[in-house]
Each structure stands twice: as C-alpha cells, then as structure tokens.
Amino acid sequence: HHSPQHALHGDLLDHKHGWLKMGGAFGWVVRALIYFAFWIFLALFYFRESTQQDDDKDMAHTRRLQSAAPLAMIFFGLTLTFAAFDWVMSLEPTWYSTIYGVYVFAGAAIAIHALIIVVTLGLKSRGLLGDAVNAEHYHSLGKMLFGFIVFHAYVGFSQMMLQWYANIPEEIVYYHARWHAAGWKGVSYFLIFGHFALPFLFLISRVVKRRLPLIAFGSMWMLIMHVVDVYWFVMPNAAATFSPHWLDIACLLLVGGVYGGVVLFMMRRFNLVAVGDPRLSRALSHQDF
C-alpha cells in the first residue's frame, strides 16, 4: 500500500498519497527505523539512569528521568501513532480514524501491565524479588490493568459508534470486513466478551487483584486477548475469511522469544530491584485500598 500507484488510487487518497507515497518502500523503512531508534534510545536512557543510580545512589538520576518524562511521553505517543498509521491503518488505505493511535496505545498499555504482573509473579515465586513485591503492589498493578481495559473499550466503542453514526462507506468498510466476512464475526464477538466484558467483571473485584493465582490468570488472559486483538485488526486485510496459519504462531514465538531472551540476559546482569532509588523504602511500605 506504500507504492505510488496504490497511494494515488481513488479520490479519498488524494490527501494521503503524500505520506504513503513518500520515498516508496524505502521511505517506509526509514520511518520504521526512526520509530525503533527513538524507542530503543528511550528505553536505554531510562535503563542506564536507573542502573547507574544503583551504583552511586545519586538522586540526580531520578531528577533527570523526571525532567525527560513529559517530552518522552509526547514523542512516544507521536511515534506510536505514526507507526500505527504506517504498519496497520495503511493496510486499509481508504479507511481512517483520528483516534486510532490512542486505541493502539491503550492496547499496548494493557499488554505491558499484564506482562509486568506475570513476570513479577514468576520472579517472586522463585524467590528472586524477596519482599520487594507483595499483594499491595499486585493490587495497584491490577487496578492499572483494569483501568486500561476500560479505557481501551471506551476508545474502541467511541471509534465504532462515531463511524457507524456518520455512515460513510469508506469508514464502514473496516467494520464490514470484520463483521460480515466468514469467521471474523465470531472473532469480533469473542473480543467483545473476552477483551472487555469478562475481564471487567473479573478484575473489578478487590479479592481477585490481591489473590496471586487469580491476578496471574487474569493477566495471562489479557495477554492472549491482546494478541487476538492485534490479529483482528491486521489479518482481515490479508484474508477475507478467518483462517489462521501456523506461521502466525511461529512469528509470534520468534518475536516473543527474541524479546524474552534479551530481557533474561539483562536480568542476569543487573539488579531486579532498584536498590539505589532513595524512594525504595517508601515503595516497599506501599499500601493500597
């Protein structure tokens, strides 16, 4: 969809072809490299400052991280939004949404909070975190996960409702492919209940967020739902019918395996707890209500 011929097809694309056509496939690759370069730089910056603080106990590291946070959040939001435009929205070139970047961000927030809960539970069960994490922290993480589940559903429903109400064919085509095509309607129903309704009823309970087996189950479930959600807004553009392929799972395992391998490598080399953070004692005594 980044070829000049495709970008110029149709009156609706007149205002899009400048971006989709820019540099052709090479331009798309350059933009992707820019996104990844910024994300990697940001991650390494925060990681380096945190690990250096473990060694020198200098509060200046915390102040630098706090000062960088506002701009980091702004540029992270912008790069994530344009990456979503390039990598996903362009698969349906006649469709557009002004809040698509927010939808992708909300899904990413769900995934990272669920992953943090699962990883910390695994480390805790092996005695690698000591008393640094307890039920109070899982309760807070569970509330964040619950909040982003509601936010994600709100953004998704708002996007659908506004486009349904406007009844513009170019906007409806996105939902038509996911509601009327063979198999995809079932996936849509599955996401309505599996990504929102059931997790909402499950995680709204205070007991669930404080019982480790229950919050572990809820978090792993949301990781699976996030994968299904990403599959749902990517694959209908490639296959008119719902027909999963073994390569879909293989790609997920490849990317997840590389990411997991890097994380495990870093875990072996550095402290799992920010022992140099002057606010650690306050975090250890954290209480949630």
Coordinates of C-alpha atoms in Angstrom, one line a residue:
H1 CA 0.0 0.0 0.0
H2 CA 3.0 2.3 0.0
S3 CA 3.6 2.1 -3.8
P4 CA 2.9 5.4 -5.7
Q5 CA 0.3 3.6 -7.8
H6 CA -1.7 2.4 -4.9
A7 CA -1.4 5.7 -3.0
L8 CA -2.9 7.6 -5.9
H9 CA -5.8 5.3 -6.4
G10 CA -9.2 6.9 -5.5
D11 CA -10.2 10.4 -4.7
L12 CA -10.2 9.7 -1.0
L13 CA -6.4 9.1 -1.1
D14 CA -5.6 12.4 -2.6
H15 CA -4.7 13.8 0.9
K16 CA -3.0 10.6 1.9
H17 CA -0.7 9.9 -1.1
G18 CA 1.9 12.4 0.0
W19 CA 2.6 10.4 3.1
L20 CA 2.0 6.9 1.7
K21 CA 4.0 7.7 -1.5
M22 CA 6.9 9.5 0.2
G23 CA 10.0 7.6 -0.6
G24 CA 8.0 4.4 -1.6
A25 CA 9.1 1.3 0.3
F26 CA 12.4 2.9 1.2
G27 CA 10.6 5.8 2.9
W28 CA 8.5 3.3 4.8
V29 CA 11.7 1.5 6.0
V30 CA 13.3 4.8 7.0
R31 CA 10.3 5.8 9.1
A32 CA 10.3 2.4 10.7
L33 CA 13.9 2.8 11.6
I34 CA 13.2 6.2 13.1
Y35 CA 10.4 4.8 15.3
F36 CA 12.6 1.9 16.6
A37 CA 15.6 4.1 17.1
F38 CA 13.6 6.5 19.3
W39 CA 12.0 3.7 21.3
I40 CA 15.4 1.9 21.8
F41 CA 17.1 5.2 22.8
L42 CA 14.3 6.0 25.3
A43 CA 14.4 2.5 26.8
L44 CA 18.2 2.5 27.1
F45 CA 18.2 6.1 28.6
Y46 CA 15.8 5.1 31.4
F47 CA 17.5 1.8 31.9
R48 CA 21.0 3.3 32.1
E49 CA 20.0 6.1 34.5
S50 CA 18.3 3.6 36.8
T51 CA 21.1 1.1 36.9
Q52 CA 23.7 3.8 37.4
Q53 CA 21.7 5.0 40.4
D54 CA 22.0 1.5 41.9
D55 CA 25.8 2.1 41.9
D56 CA 26.2 5.7 43.0
K57 CA 22.8 6.3 44.9
D58 CA 22.7 9.8 43.3
M59 CA 19.3 11.5 43.3
A60 CA 20.3 13.4 40.2
H61 CA 19.4 10.4 38.1
T62 CA 15.8 10.5 39.3
R63 CA 15.6 14.2 38.6
R64 CA 16.9 13.6 35.0
L65 CA 14.3 10.9 34.4
Q66 CA 11.5 13.1 35.8
S67 CA 12.6 16.0 33.6
A68 CA 12.7 13.9 30.5
A69 CA 9.3 12.2 31.1
P70 CA 7.0 14.9 29.7
L71 CA 8.8 15.1 26.3
A72 CA 9.4 11.4 26.2
M73 CA 5.7 10.7 26.6
I74 CA 4.7 13.2 23.9
F75 CA 7.2 11.8 21.4
F76 CA 6.4 8.2 22.3
G77 CA 2.7 8.9 21.6
L78 CA 3.5 10.6 18.3
T79 CA 5.8 7.8 17.1
L80 CA 3.4 5.1 18.2
T81 CA 0.6 6.8 16.3
F82 CA 2.5 7.2 13.1
A83 CA 3.8 3.7 13.4
A84 CA 0.2 2.5 13.6
F85 CA -0.7 4.6 10.5
D86 CA 2.2 3.1 8.6
W87 CA 2.0 -0.5 9.7
V88 CA -1.7 -1.1 10.2
M89 CA -4.0 1.6 9.0
S90 CA -2.3 1.7 5.6
L91 CA -3.4 -1.9 5.1
E92 CA -6.9 -0.4 4.7
P93 CA -5.9 2.7 2.7
T94 CA -9.5 4.1 2.2
W95 CA -10.2 3.8 6.0
Y96 CA -9.2 6.4 8.6
S97 CA -9.7 7.1 12.2
T98 CA -8.5 10.1 14.2
I99 CA -8.2 8.1 17.4
Y100 CA -6.5 5.0 16.1
G101 CA -3.2 5.9 17.7
V102 CA -5.0 6.1 21.1
Y103 CA -6.6 2.7 20.5
V104 CA -3.2 1.2 19.8
F105 CA -1.6 2.9 22.8
A106 CA -4.4 1.6 25.1
G107 CA -3.8 -2.0 23.8
A108 CA -0.1 -1.6 24.4
A109 CA -0.7 -0.3 28.0
I110 CA -2.9 -3.4 28.7
A111 CA -0.2 -5.7 27.4
I112 CA 2.7 -4.2 29.3
H113 CA 0.8 -4.1 32.6
A114 CA -0.3 -7.7 32.2
L115 CA 3.3 -8.7 31.3
I116 CA 4.7 -6.9 34.3
I117 CA 2.3 -8.8 36.6
V118 CA 3.1 -12.2 35.0
V119 CA 6.9 -11.6 35.1
T120 CA 7.0 -10.3 38.7
L121 CA 4.8 -13.2 39.8
G122 CA 7.3 -15.6 38.1
L123 CA 10.3 -13.9 39.7
K124 CA 8.6 -13.8 43.1
S125 CA 7.7 -17.5 43.0
R126 CA 11.4 -18.2 42.5
G127 CA 12.5 -16.0 45.5
L128 CA 14.3 -13.5 43.3
L129 CA 12.4 -10.5 44.5
G130 CA 12.4 -11.1 48.2
D131 CA 10.0 -8.8 50.0
A132 CA 10.2 -6.1 47.3
V133 CA 6.8 -7.0 45.8
N134 CA 3.7 -8.0 47.8
A135 CA -0.1 -8.2 47.5
E136 CA -0.3 -4.4 47.8
H137 CA 1.8 -3.9 44.6
Y138 CA -0.2 -6.5 42.7
H139 CA -3.4 -4.8 43.8
S140 CA -2.1 -1.5 42.3
L141 CA -0.9 -3.1 39.1
G142 CA -4.3 -4.9 38.8
K143 CA -6.1 -1.6 39.1
M144 CA -3.9 -0.1 36.4
L145 CA -4.7 -3.1 34.2
F146 CA -8.4 -2.8 34.9
G147 CA -8.3 0.9 34.1
F148 CA -6.7 0.4 30.8
I149 CA -9.1 -2.4 29.9
V150 CA -12.0 0.1 30.4
F151 CA -10.1 2.8 28.5
H152 CA -9.4 0.6 25.6
A153 CA -13.0 -0.5 25.4
Y154 CA -14.1 3.2 25.6
V155 CA -11.8 4.2 22.7
G156 CA -12.8 1.2 20.6
F157 CA -16.5 1.8 21.1
S158 CA -16.2 5.6 20.5
Q159 CA -14.4 4.9 17.2
M160 CA -17.0 2.4 16.1
M161 CA -20.0 4.4 17.3
L162 CA -18.9 7.7 15.6
Q163 CA -18.2 5.9 12.3
W164 CA -21.5 3.9 12.4
Y165 CA -23.4 7.1 13.1
A166 CA -21.7 9.0 10.3
N167 CA -22.5 6.1 7.9
I168 CA -19.7 6.9 5.4
P169 CA -18.9 3.9 3.2
E170 CA -15.2 4.5 3.3
E171 CA -15.3 4.2 7.1
I172 CA -17.8 1.4 7.4
V173 CA -15.6 -0.9 5.2
Y174 CA -13.3 -1.5 8.1
Y175 CA -16.0 -3.0 10.3
H176 CA -17.8 -4.7 7.4
A177 CA -14.7 -6.8 6.8
R178 CA -14.6 -7.8 10.5
W179 CA -18.3 -8.4 10.9
H180 CA -19.7 -10.0 7.8
A181 CA -16.7 -12.0 6.5
A182 CA -16.7 -15.7 7.2
G183 CA -15.3 -16.4 10.7
W184 CA -14.3 -12.8 11.6
K185 CA -17.7 -12.1 13.1
G186 CA -17.1 -14.8 15.7
V187 CA -13.7 -13.2 16.5
S188 CA -15.4 -9.9 16.9
Y189 CA -17.9 -11.3 19.4
F190 CA -15.0 -13.1 21.2
L191 CA -13.2 -9.8 21.6
I192 CA -16.3 -8.0 22.9
F193 CA -16.7 -10.6 25.7
G194 CA -13.1 -11.8 26.1
H195 CA -11.3 -8.5 25.9
F196 CA -13.8 -6.4 27.9
A197 CA -16.9 -7.8 29.4
L198 CA -15.5 -10.9 31.2
P199 CA -12.2 -9.2 32.3
F200 CA -14.2 -6.2 33.5
L201 CA -16.4 -8.4 35.7
F202 CA -13.4 -10.5 36.9
L203 CA -10.9 -7.7 37.7
I204 CA -13.3 -5.3 39.3
S205 CA -13.1 -7.4 42.4
R206 CA -10.6 -6.4 45.1
V207 CA -10.2 -10.0 46.1
V208 CA -9.1 -11.0 42.6
K209 CA -6.4 -8.3 42.4
R210 CA -4.9 -9.5 45.7
R211 CA -5.0 -13.2 45.1
L212 CA -1.9 -14.1 43.2
P213 CA -3.3 -17.1 41.2
L214 CA -6.3 -15.1 40.2
I215 CA -4.4 -12.0 39.1
A216 CA -2.0 -14.2 37.3
F217 CA -4.8 -15.9 35.4
G218 CA -6.4 -12.5 34.5
S219 CA -3.1 -11.1 33.3
M220 CA -2.2 -14.1 31.1
W221 CA -5.7 -14.0 29.7
M222 CA -5.3 -10.3 28.7
L223 CA -2.0 -11.1 27.0
I224 CA -3.8 -13.6 24.9
M225 CA -6.6 -11.2 24.2
H226 CA -4.1 -8.5 23.1
V227 CA -2.6 -10.9 20.6
V228 CA -6.1 -11.8 19.3
D229 CA -7.0 -8.0 19.1
V230 CA -3.8 -7.3 17.0
Y231 CA -4.6 -10.2 14.8
W232 CA -8.2 -8.9 14.4
F233 CA -7.2 -5.5 13.1
V234 CA -4.4 -6.8 10.9
M235 CA -5.4 -10.1 9.3
P236 CA -8.8 -9.3 7.7
N237 CA -6.9 -7.2 5.2
A238 CA -4.9 -10.2 4.1
A239 CA -7.5 -12.9 4.4
A240 CA -11.2 -12.4 3.7
T241 CA -12.0 -15.5 5.8
F242 CA -10.7 -16.3 9.3
S243 CA -8.1 -19.0 8.5
P244 CA -5.2 -19.0 11.0
H245 CA -1.9 -20.3 9.7
W246 CA 1.0 -21.9 11.7
L247 CA 3.2 -19.1 10.5
D248 CA 1.1 -16.7 12.6
I249 CA 2.1 -18.6 15.7
A250 CA 5.7 -19.0 14.6
C251 CA 6.1 -15.3 14.0
L252 CA 4.7 -14.5 17.5
L253 CA 7.0 -17.1 19.1
L254 CA 10.0 -15.7 17.2
V255 CA 9.4 -12.1 18.2
G256 CA 8.5 -13.1 21.8
G257 CA 11.5 -15.4 22.0
V258 CA 13.9 -12.7 20.9
Y259 CA 12.4 -10.2 23.3
G260 CA 12.3 -12.7 26.2
G261 CA 15.9 -13.7 25.5
V262 CA 17.1 -10.1 25.7
V263 CA 15.2 -9.5 28.9
L264 CA 16.5 -12.6 30.6
F265 CA 20.1 -11.6 29.5
M266 CA 19.6 -8.2 31.1
M267 CA 18.1 -9.7 34.3
R268 CA 21.2 -11.8 34.8
R269 CA 23.5 -8.8 34.7
F270 CA 21.6 -6.2 36.7
N271 CA 19.7 -5.9 39.9
L272 CA 16.0 -6.8 39.7
V273 CA 15.1 -4.2 42.3
A274 CA 16.1 -0.5 42.1
V275 CA 18.2 -0.7 45.2
G276 CA 19.7 2.7 44.6
D277 CA 16.5 4.6 44.4
P278 CA 16.1 6.8 47.5
R279 CA 12.3 6.2 47.4
L280 CA 12.6 2.4 47.6
S281 CA 11.7 2.3 51.3
R282 CA 8.5 4.2 50.7
A283 CA 7.7 1.8 47.8
L284 CA 8.3 -1.2 50.0
S285 CA 5.8 0.0 52.6
H286 CA 3.2 0.9 49.9
Q287 CA -0.4 0.2 50.9
D288 CA -3.4 0.1 48.6
F289 CA -7.0 0.4 49.5

